[in-house]
Amino acid sequence: MKTLIIIRPDAVLRGLVGEILTRFEKHSIRVAGLKVMQLDREKAGELYEIHKGKPFYESLLNTMVASPVVVGVLDTDVLDNKSAISLVRKIVGATDPSLAEMGTIRGDFGLRIDQNIIHASDSVDSAVREIPIFFKKEELVKYKC
Ligand code: ATP
Ligand code: MG
């Protein structure tokens, strides 16, 4: 199972990219694709399209385009699809850093709900929809073992 993460502008500026990737690698989750990108409002809007119309939508887009992000595809093929997504989300932690458990990425590094460090696909369907927004098939590697 492949799932999308985005290390958000706040985390990239704070130099947390390596630390965040390490958290996943420690669980034998591999990186299948990785790039540094400057998002525009169109791409950020496509990612967060289910939130269109919500009060925080415009500020969410502003946050996502403020400075470069690191977009990654994580490969969790040793797990079934649902377990893979739930493991990644568990490592990430709750949306609001003040509620996220210590030991999760958001619990350890997040400041506020609008500076919560990382995006991660929340379901198998979301991962399938989100990955092609950022990666062509040939940009993703396959591990043979
Ligand atoms: P993400 O999709 O970024 O992984 P999530 O799935 O935990 O986060 P969502 O409900 O999808 O949470 O919200 C998407 C993003 O919108 C959050 O990461 C957060 O930055 C922002 N957000 C969500 N709810 C609020 C809110 N009530 N006020 C301000 N910002 C919010
Ligand atoms: Mg979400």
PDB file of C-alpha atoms and ligand atoms in Angstrom:
ATOM      1  CA  MET A   1       0.000   0.000   0.000  1.00  0.00           C
ATOM      2  CA  LYS A   2       1.278   3.448  -0.880  1.00  0.00           C
ATOM      3  CA  THR A   3       0.186   6.567   0.962  1.00  0.00           C
ATOM      4  CA  LEU A   4       0.905  10.280   0.578  1.00  0.00           C
ATOM      5  CA  ILE A   5       2.529  12.558   3.134  1.00  0.00           C
ATOM      6  CA  ILE A   6       3.332  16.244   2.875  1.00  0.00           C
ATOM      7  CA  ILE A   7       5.837  17.757   5.281  1.00  0.00           C
ATOM      8  CA  ARG A   8       4.221  21.156   5.547  1.00  0.00           C
ATOM      9  CA  PRO A   9       5.935  24.567   5.200  1.00  0.00           C
ATOM     10  CA  ASP A  10       6.221  25.118   8.965  1.00  0.00           C
ATOM     11  CA  ALA A  11       8.116  21.845   9.427  1.00  0.00           C
ATOM     12  CA  VAL A  12      10.419  22.346   6.428  1.00  0.00           C
ATOM     13  CA  LEU A  13      11.368  25.821   7.691  1.00  0.00           C
ATOM     14  CA  ARG A  14      12.137  24.370  11.119  1.00  0.00           C
ATOM     15  CA  GLY A  15      14.483  21.745   9.659  1.00  0.00           C
ATOM     16  CA  LEU A  16      12.348  18.759  10.654  1.00  0.00           C
ATOM     17  CA  VAL A  17      12.374  16.869   7.343  1.00  0.00           C
ATOM     18  CA  GLY A  18      14.986  14.283   8.340  1.00  0.00           C
ATOM     19  CA  GLU A  19      13.473  13.705  11.780  1.00  0.00           C
ATOM     20  CA  ILE A  20      10.002  13.172  10.320  1.00  0.00           C
ATOM     21  CA  LEU A  21      11.166  10.688   7.682  1.00  0.00           C
ATOM     22  CA  THR A  22      13.116   8.833  10.385  1.00  0.00           C
ATOM     23  CA  ARG A  23       9.919   8.325  12.382  1.00  0.00           C
ATOM     24  CA  PHE A  24       8.424   6.350   9.485  1.00  0.00           C
ATOM     25  CA  GLU A  25      11.631   4.516   8.616  1.00  0.00           C
ATOM     26  CA  LYS A  26      11.866   3.249  12.200  1.00  0.00           C
ATOM     27  CA  HIS A  27       8.645   1.342  11.518  1.00  0.00           C
ATOM     28  CA  SER A  28      10.123  -0.183   8.329  1.00  0.00           C
ATOM     29  CA  ILE A  29       7.989   2.116   6.213  1.00  0.00           C
ATOM     30  CA  ARG A  30       9.955   2.947   3.079  1.00  0.00           C
ATOM     31  CA  VAL A  31      10.087   6.052   0.950  1.00  0.00           C
ATOM     32  CA  ALA A  32       8.896   5.277  -2.589  1.00  0.00           C
ATOM     33  CA  GLY A  33       8.910   8.873  -3.847  1.00  0.00           C
ATOM     34  CA  LEU A  34      10.118  12.209  -2.520  1.00  0.00           C
ATOM     35  CA  LYS A  35      10.303  15.767  -3.812  1.00  0.00           C
ATOM     36  CA  VAL A  36      10.669  19.319  -2.622  1.00  0.00           C
ATOM     37  CA  MET A  37       7.980  21.501  -4.157  1.00  0.00           C
ATOM     38  CA  GLN A  38       6.527  24.974  -3.953  1.00  0.00           C
ATOM     39  CA  LEU A  39       2.764  24.370  -3.987  1.00  0.00           C
ATOM     40  CA  ASP A  40       0.403  26.796  -5.686  1.00  0.00           C
ATOM     41  CA  ARG A  41      -3.200  27.407  -4.602  1.00  0.00           C
ATOM     42  CA  GLU A  42      -4.508  25.110  -7.313  1.00  0.00           C
ATOM     43  CA  LYS A  43      -2.500  22.093  -6.120  1.00  0.00           C
ATOM     44  CA  ALA A  44      -3.168  22.812  -2.441  1.00  0.00           C
ATOM     45  CA  GLY A  45      -6.874  23.207  -3.270  1.00  0.00           C
ATOM     46  CA  GLU A  46      -6.927  19.878  -5.087  1.00  0.00           C
ATOM     47  CA  LEU A  47      -5.347  18.160  -2.081  1.00  0.00           C
ATOM     48  CA  TYR A  48      -7.772  19.700   0.394  1.00  0.00           C
ATOM     49  CA  GLU A  49     -10.835  19.792  -1.894  1.00  0.00           C
ATOM     50  CA  ILE A  50     -13.086  18.125   0.719  1.00  0.00           C
ATOM     51  CA  HIS A  51     -12.545  21.139   2.972  1.00  0.00           C
ATOM     52  CA  LYS A  52     -13.668  23.689   0.364  1.00  0.00           C
ATOM     53  CA  GLY A  53     -16.221  26.053   1.918  1.00  0.00           C
ATOM     54  CA  LYS A  54     -15.143  25.427   5.511  1.00  0.00           C
ATOM     55  CA  PRO A  55     -14.174  28.507   7.575  1.00  0.00           C
ATOM     56  CA  PHE A  56     -10.502  27.509   7.703  1.00  0.00           C
ATOM     57  CA  TYR A  57     -10.162  26.629   4.002  1.00  0.00           C
ATOM     58  CA  GLU A  58      -8.617  29.896   2.758  1.00  0.00           C
ATOM     59  CA  SER A  59      -6.117  30.119   5.602  1.00  0.00           C
ATOM     60  CA  LEU A  60      -5.266  26.425   5.106  1.00  0.00           C
ATOM     61  CA  LEU A  61      -4.384  27.134   1.465  1.00  0.00           C
ATOM     62  CA  ASN A  62      -2.356  30.200   2.490  1.00  0.00           C
ATOM     63  CA  THR A  63      -0.416  28.071   4.963  1.00  0.00           C
ATOM     64  CA  MET A  64       0.302  25.383   2.376  1.00  0.00           C
ATOM     65  CA  VAL A  65       1.675  27.798  -0.242  1.00  0.00           C
ATOM     66  CA  ALA A  66       3.657  29.955   2.195  1.00  0.00           C
ATOM     67  CA  SER A  67       6.992  28.246   1.450  1.00  0.00           C
ATOM     68  CA  PRO A  68       8.264  24.915   0.051  1.00  0.00           C
ATOM     69  CA  VAL A  69       6.981  21.538   1.198  1.00  0.00           C
ATOM     70  CA  VAL A  70       8.386  18.025   0.949  1.00  0.00           C
ATOM     71  CA  VAL A  71       5.947  15.618  -0.667  1.00  0.00           C
ATOM     72  CA  GLY A  72       6.494  11.909  -0.181  1.00  0.00           C
ATOM     73  CA  VAL A  73       4.967   8.561  -0.980  1.00  0.00           C
ATOM     74  CA  LEU A  74       5.413   5.981   1.750  1.00  0.00           C
ATOM     75  CA  ASP A  75       5.430   2.296   0.910  1.00  0.00           C
ATOM     76  CA  THR A  76       3.884   0.003   3.475  1.00  0.00           C
ATOM     77  CA  ASP A  77       3.403  -3.098   1.336  1.00  0.00           C
ATOM     78  CA  VAL A  78       4.106  -5.518   4.189  1.00  0.00           C
ATOM     79  CA  LEU A  79       0.784  -4.448   5.752  1.00  0.00           C
ATOM     80  CA  ASP A  80      -2.739  -4.706   4.378  1.00  0.00           C
ATOM     81  CA  ASN A  81      -4.120  -1.414   3.079  1.00  0.00           C
ATOM     82  CA  LYS A  82      -6.188  -0.404   6.088  1.00  0.00           C
ATOM     83  CA  SER A  83      -3.476  -1.249   8.622  1.00  0.00           C
ATOM     84  CA  ALA A  84      -0.907   0.671   6.595  1.00  0.00           C
ATOM     85  CA  ILE A  85      -2.989   3.855   6.559  1.00  0.00           C
ATOM     86  CA  SER A  86      -3.799   3.542  10.237  1.00  0.00           C
ATOM     87  CA  LEU A  87      -0.131   2.981  11.198  1.00  0.00           C
ATOM     88  CA  VAL A  88       0.933   6.092   9.275  1.00  0.00           C
ATOM     89  CA  ARG A  89      -1.854   8.165  10.849  1.00  0.00           C
ATOM     90  CA  LYS A  90      -0.909   6.844  14.291  1.00  0.00           C
ATOM     91  CA  ILE A  91       2.698   7.934  13.796  1.00  0.00           C
ATOM     92  CA  VAL A  92       1.398  11.356  12.629  1.00  0.00           C
ATOM     93  CA  GLY A  93      -1.021  11.888  15.567  1.00  0.00           C
ATOM     94  CA  ALA A  94      -4.239  13.849  16.035  1.00  0.00           C
ATOM     95  CA  THR A  95      -5.006  16.875  13.820  1.00  0.00           C
ATOM     96  CA  ASP A  96      -4.780  19.357  16.699  1.00  0.00           C
ATOM     97  CA  PRO A  97      -1.264  19.206  18.196  1.00  0.00           C
ATOM     98  CA  SER A  98      -2.595  20.168  21.615  1.00  0.00           C
ATOM     99  CA  LEU A  99      -4.608  16.926  21.602  1.00  0.00           C
ATOM    100  CA  ALA A 100      -2.004  14.746  19.856  1.00  0.00           C
ATOM    101  CA  GLU A 101      -0.220  12.199  22.040  1.00  0.00           C
ATOM    102  CA  MET A 102       3.439  12.800  22.921  1.00  0.00           C
ATOM    103  CA  GLY A 103       5.529  10.473  20.792  1.00  0.00           C
ATOM    104  CA  THR A 104       3.532  11.276  17.647  1.00  0.00           C
ATOM    105  CA  ILE A 105       4.921  13.716  15.081  1.00  0.00           C
ATOM    106  CA  ARG A 106       2.224  16.322  15.746  1.00  0.00           C
ATOM    107  CA  GLY A 107       2.356  15.763  19.517  1.00  0.00           C
ATOM    108  CA  ASP A 108       6.101  16.259  19.608  1.00  0.00           C
ATOM    109  CA  PHE A 109       6.528  19.122  17.123  1.00  0.00           C
ATOM    110  CA  GLY A 110       3.141  20.728  16.362  1.00  0.00           C
ATOM    111  CA  LEU A 111       2.182  24.120  17.741  1.00  0.00           C
ATOM    112  CA  ARG A 112      -1.391  24.817  16.637  1.00  0.00           C
ATOM    113  CA  ILE A 113      -3.963  23.179  14.367  1.00  0.00           C
ATOM    114  CA  ASP A 114      -2.830  25.405  11.475  1.00  0.00           C
ATOM    115  CA  GLN A 115       0.826  24.555  12.126  1.00  0.00           C
ATOM    116  CA  ASN A 116       0.500  20.811  12.513  1.00  0.00           C
ATOM    117  CA  ILE A 117       3.639  19.802  10.631  1.00  0.00           C
ATOM    118  CA  ILE A 118       2.405  17.133   8.253  1.00  0.00           C
ATOM    119  CA  HIS A 119      -0.419  15.923   6.044  1.00  0.00           C
ATOM    120  CA  ALA A 120      -1.100  12.211   5.650  1.00  0.00           C
ATOM    121  CA  SER A 121      -3.790  10.488   3.583  1.00  0.00           C
ATOM    122  CA  ASP A 122      -6.602   9.417   5.919  1.00  0.00           C
ATOM    123  CA  SER A 123      -7.952   6.392   4.016  1.00  0.00           C
ATOM    124  CA  VAL A 124      -7.150   4.026   1.179  1.00  0.00           C
ATOM    125  CA  ASP A 125      -9.433   6.020  -1.131  1.00  0.00           C
ATOM    126  CA  SER A 126      -7.720   9.291  -0.147  1.00  0.00           C
ATOM    127  CA  ALA A 127      -4.277   7.827  -0.846  1.00  0.00           C
ATOM    128  CA  VAL A 128      -5.374   6.605  -4.282  1.00  0.00           C
ATOM    129  CA  ARG A 129      -6.788  10.061  -5.088  1.00  0.00           C
ATOM    130  CA  GLU A 130      -3.951  12.123  -3.610  1.00  0.00           C
ATOM    131  CA  ILE A 131      -0.796  10.394  -4.885  1.00  0.00           C
ATOM    132  CA  PRO A 132      -1.386  11.237  -8.599  1.00  0.00           C
ATOM    133  CA  ILE A 133      -1.870  14.923  -7.722  1.00  0.00           C
ATOM    134  CA  PHE A 134       1.870  15.027  -6.973  1.00  0.00           C
ATOM    135  CA  PHE A 135       3.574  12.027  -8.588  1.00  0.00           C
ATOM    136  CA  LYS A 136       3.613  10.358 -11.997  1.00  0.00           C
ATOM    137  CA  LYS A 137       3.750   6.571 -11.847  1.00  0.00           C
ATOM    138  CA  GLU A 138       7.331   6.512 -13.144  1.00  0.00           C
ATOM    139  CA  GLU A 139       8.470   8.765 -10.288  1.00  0.00           C
ATOM    140  CA  LEU A 140       7.693   6.050  -7.734  1.00  0.00           C
ATOM    141  CA  VAL A 141      10.005   3.123  -7.109  1.00  0.00           C
ATOM    142  CA  LYS A 142       9.008  -0.464  -6.349  1.00  0.00           C
ATOM    143  CA  TYR A 143      10.960  -2.468  -3.778  1.00  0.00           C
ATOM    144  CA  LYS A 144      11.583  -6.096  -4.719  1.00  0.00           C
ATOM    145  CA  CYS A 145      12.062  -7.321  -1.150  1.00  0.00           C
TER     146      CYS A 145
HETATM  147  P1  ATP B   1      -4.367  16.449   7.065  1.00  0.00           P
HETATM  148  O1  ATP B   1      -5.469  16.266   6.026  1.00  0.00           O
HETATM  149  O2  ATP B   1      -3.594  17.739   6.910  1.00  0.00           O
HETATM  150  O3  ATP B   1      -3.507  15.237   7.203  1.00  0.00           O
HETATM  151  P2  ATP B   1      -6.180  15.732   9.135  1.00  0.00           P
HETATM  152  O4  ATP B   1      -6.649  14.676   8.198  1.00  0.00           O
HETATM  153  O5  ATP B   1      -5.688  15.287  10.482  1.00  0.00           O
HETATM  154  O6  ATP B   1      -5.068  16.638   8.493  1.00  0.00           O
HETATM  155  P3  ATP B   1      -8.384  17.379   8.334  1.00  0.00           P
HETATM  156  O7  ATP B   1      -9.702  17.414   9.022  1.00  0.00           O
HETATM  157  O8  ATP B   1      -8.291  16.678   7.020  1.00  0.00           O
HETATM  158  O9  ATP B   1      -7.337  16.802   9.384  1.00  0.00           O
HETATM  159  O10 ATP B   1      -7.907  18.886   8.164  1.00  0.00           O
HETATM  160  C1  ATP B   1      -6.969  19.271   7.147  1.00  0.00           C
HETATM  161  C2  ATP B   1      -6.124  20.402   7.688  1.00  0.00           C
HETATM  162  O11 ATP B   1      -6.958  21.530   7.888  1.00  0.00           O
HETATM  163  C3  ATP B   1      -5.492  20.114   9.052  1.00  0.00           C
HETATM  164  O12 ATP B   1      -4.202  19.549   8.921  1.00  0.00           O
HETATM  165  C4  ATP B   1      -5.440  21.485   9.691  1.00  0.00           C
HETATM  166  O13 ATP B   1      -4.231  22.173   9.369  1.00  0.00           O
HETATM  167  C5  ATP B   1      -6.593  22.229   9.055  1.00  0.00           C
HETATM  168  N1  ATP B   1      -7.750  22.252   9.949  1.00  0.00           N
HETATM  169  C6  ATP B   1      -8.604  21.240  10.213  1.00  0.00           C
HETATM  170  N2  ATP B   1      -9.553  21.601  11.089  1.00  0.00           N
HETATM  171  C7  ATP B   1      -9.291  22.906  11.404  1.00  0.00           C
HETATM  172  C8  ATP B   1      -9.904  23.864  12.260  1.00  0.00           C
HETATM  173  N3  ATP B   1     -10.976  23.564  12.980  1.00  0.00           N
HETATM  174  N4  ATP B   1      -9.353  25.100  12.315  1.00  0.00           N
HETATM  175  C9  ATP B   1      -8.256  25.431  11.587  1.00  0.00           C
HETATM  176  N5  ATP B   1      -7.627  24.562  10.759  1.00  0.00           N
HETATM  177  C10 ATP B   1      -8.136  23.319  10.667  1.00  0.00           C
HETATM  178 MG    MG B   2      -7.207  15.085   6.210  1.00  0.00          MG
END
